[in-house]
Amino acid sequence: MTRYKQTGERADLEESIQRRLENLAICPIGHSDRCFALNNLGIALLTLYEKTGNKADLDKSIQYQQENLSICPIGHSGRELAVNNLGIALLTRYEKTGKRADLDESICHQQENLSNSPIGNIGRPFALNNLGMALMTRYQQTGNRADLDESIRHQEEKLSLCPIGHSGRSMALNNLAIALMTRYKQTGNKDDLDESIRHRQENLSTCPLGHFNRFFALHSLSVGLLMRYKDTDNWADLDESIHCEQESLSICPIGHSGRESTLNNLSMALLTRYGKAGNKTDLDESIRHQRDKLSICPIGHLGRWWALNNLGIALHKRYEQGGSESDVKDSISYFKDAAAYAVSPLPSRLDSATNWILMARRYDTTTLAEAYSTYLYLLNRSILLASNIHDRHSRLTSAPWSGRHNTVDAVSFAIEKHQPRLAVELLEQGRGLMFTQLGNYRTSLDHLDAVNKELADRFRILSATMEQNALSSRGGTGIDVNGEDMIARYQKQADDWDKTVEEIRQLKDFESFLQATPFVILQKAAVSGPVIMVNISQYGSAAIIVQETGEPHCVPLPKATPSVIETLSKKVKETTTDPPEPEVSDRIFTGILRDIWSSIVGPIVYHLERVLKLPRGSRIWWIPTSAVWLLPLHASGLFTPGKRNMPDRYVSSYTPTLSSLLRARTGYQPISSPSGPRLLLVAQRAVEGEKEQLVTVQEESALIRRLPVRITVVEGEDCKREKVLAGLQNTSWIHFACHGKQHPTEPFKSQFSLRGGDAPLTLIDIIQNGLPQADLAVLSACHSAEGDRGAPDETIHLAAGVLFSGFRSVVGTMWAMTDVDGPVIAEAFYNYMLRNGPEGIDCRDAAKALYMGVKELRRRKVPMERWVTLVHYGI
């Protein structure tokens, strides 16, 4: 074996294996040396697999290592080697097959190995390396940043323990380089990229011609240089990358375990050079290498996705340069197969689905509907499999989990094909994913209880656990107090949840359990007035008007291009973030509201009035998409004498999705108590760290205290998070009069500011608490319905969270609210809500009550942005 490591001669390796088999034969079960014989044979077979790529050798290696571990209990002198080598072999098999159980088991073994290798232990560098690589591999599967950062920490420590001349330094350099490159792809930090390449160059310098590790060093440096070329456009990096990979391929014969990765990288480097220099020879050679790679990656091999996806890319480029029709057909076919390749990580499959969509949209729409459906399915799966809500949000806002235009483009395609019902269903499936998934955990099981109580209870327990993980601060990452890997545990829980859902769907009348909601059900959300879905797409924008009966009506919006909407949203942001003098602000805002009217709202109102004959004063609901969420549709108009603006025509509300509006309507009954609702008033004038005191909060509080309803007041020094949360459990109405903040990057950390020095009340806090008596919420606070600019279609803000948690009707603000307007709005709002006394109060009147408050502000001629900010959500 030692000579093989120096020469690479297969005959030496095979003779070594034969001698080890003979050694095992003279060490029967119970023999004191059997564990060492098993370990040595397992290592040799793993080495043979790396030479030949024969999976049977790998499986035998794992079989021997598993037996070895079984006879090495904790405390046994051979356990450390058994745990380490089995972990390595399982990780190797995962890289070939993509079987997640192998990866999770490998990490568990490597974590045990590291825990038994304290600082100073001779085996610690190897334990650090192996756990680091396993965590890196899982990061590539799940996108969990905690795995990536932990991997880098382990690899940095390992390198520090391997000085120049140390036998383990080459591996340490290479693996740290890979981890740093991965983080560069996540963050774009060029220092990580440059450091990664320096480590690769040092590694190659220690591997002269004939060195058994030279292949890996060449390949690794080639990958790094190609990545840097894409960042810097340095031609020398690209040429050197190709040169390194060509040499790597020359010493990597057919059957070598690294050949497929070399073929892939060389192909992509040649394709990149073709894009720069236009040499068709590079393009044809690139395609040939990818076809070779595909031929040695059978179905089930983790590397097959790369060949499928990259062949799609290369064939498309050749078609653009005068290739045949078969090139474009094959390109679409390869992207389709790559998107469907279940062995591959979800981020990769989402990339392929996006490529499939782009190709089908441009060249052949035959499979386009299937491509969009595949993309939406994969996107929903990616959200489910993220272990916490912050990671789920990150996946929706960062590459490769982007492709955020695919949903609206799918809707545009359905409209183009005269399928408005499908358009509604697609839009519903592709937005509000985070709240939809949380809602699935809380779905009603009344009918299932009557049919199969055991199955209902199992689903209930699993859902509670999944929701707890999703909303926890750690979110199922790291190691728990018992030393168990929490990500692996979460993955198992997610698998169990999936299997339970499928089991429920096998029951009669439960076939559609937690499936996408069909149009005939969604349509019921429009029982009290039309719901208008505003879809903005590069392929054509339109509004879809959903009514309680009949087909949806589609209204083209040719002026509402994505660029126009983006410009308008930026103007709104600039004007409301730092408002100019009132006269200037009103002039700017008038222009904004006119542009919104002409590009979006005007054509819709024309259709409502002229085609649908909707009476003036009727209620309507808005579901905007993309940056339209940042536009005040409810306040638009021409604002010229003699012309009615939107507030004078219809009473507008918003809803994140049709499903959320349906959920708010379900089981609703107006309050019938003679004493009216229970109202919780949360009033806080000043909070430490806030620039401004809310000087009229006391006036607003005094006004609400006089209402003829049962009131609990939490204010001043008594205004603590725990007290507010407790009060929410016993109230049907709540009124917040305090500071509100929308978190700029982590919207679930958006908050209401309470007593100085006390923890704020966050959106997560509200979502975590079930609110059994919730009815109406008035959020008289800044930014309570501002929305998340990173993922606007998710509608993640305080108002949406309050609506999700059980309140049926919510008043909020799109940006900062002027303090002095609070009492004015409150007086007009509650006067209307209580116009007939406390009996029979109906939260469905809240939208009209808010309209009365806005009307009073307009009568007082306050600057426009002060009344435009006010919005209503829910029923």
Coordinates of N, CA and C in Angstrom, one line a residue, residues 8 65 114 142 147 172 216 316 367 375 526 534 565 577 628 664 691 701 722 728 732 738 821:
G8 N 1.3 4.8 -7.6 CA 0.0 4.7 -8.2 C -0.3 3.5 -9.0
Q65 N -16.4 -1.6 7.3 CA -16.2 -0.6 8.3 C -17.4 -0.6 9.3
L114 N -14.5 13.9 16.3 CA -13.8 15.2 16.7 C -14.0 15.4 18.3
T142 N -28.2 21.7 1.4 CA -29.3 22.4 2.0 C -29.3 23.9 2.0
D147 N -23.7 25.4 8.5 CA -22.8 24.3 8.1 C -21.6 24.9 7.4
A172 N -5.2 19.8 3.7 CA -5.8 21.0 4.5 C -5.9 22.2 3.6
F216 N -5.4 16.1 -8.2 CA -6.4 16.8 -7.4 C -5.9 18.3 -7.2
H316 N -27.2 25.2 -26.3 CA -27.9 26.5 -26.6 C -27.0 27.5 -27.3
T367 N -43.5 22.8 -23.7 CA -43.3 22.3 -22.3 C -43.3 23.4 -21.3
Y375 N -40.9 24.4 -11.5 CA -40.3 25.4 -10.8 C -41.0 25.7 -9.5
A526 N -63.9 36.0 -2.7 CA -64.5 37.3 -3.3 C -65.9 37.4 -2.9
V534 N -52.8 42.0 -9.2 CA -52.1 42.8 -10.2 C -50.8 42.1 -10.5
I565 N -42.8 50.2 -12.9 CA -43.2 49.9 -11.5 C -42.0 50.1 -10.6
T577 N -39.2 58.3 2.9 CA -38.1 58.1 3.9 C -37.6 59.4 4.5
V628 N -45.1 46.2 -6.8 CA -46.4 46.9 -6.7 C -46.9 46.9 -5.2
A664 N -59.3 34.2 7.0 CA -59.8 35.2 7.9 C -61.4 35.2 7.9
K691 N -35.5 58.3 18.4 CA -35.2 59.8 18.3 C -36.3 60.6 18.8
S701 N -54.6 57.6 23.8 CA -54.9 56.7 24.8 C -56.2 57.1 25.6
E722 N -43.9 40.5 27.8 CA -44.6 39.4 28.4 C -46.1 39.8 28.7
L728 N -52.8 39.5 24.8 CA -53.3 39.1 23.5 C -54.2 37.8 23.5
S732 N -60.2 40.5 21.9 CA -60.6 40.4 20.6 C -60.2 41.6 19.7
C738 N -47.6 53.1 19.4 CA -46.2 53.1 19.8 C -45.3 53.2 18.6
D821 N -51.5 62.6 13.9 CA -52.6 62.0 13.2 C -53.3 60.9 14.0

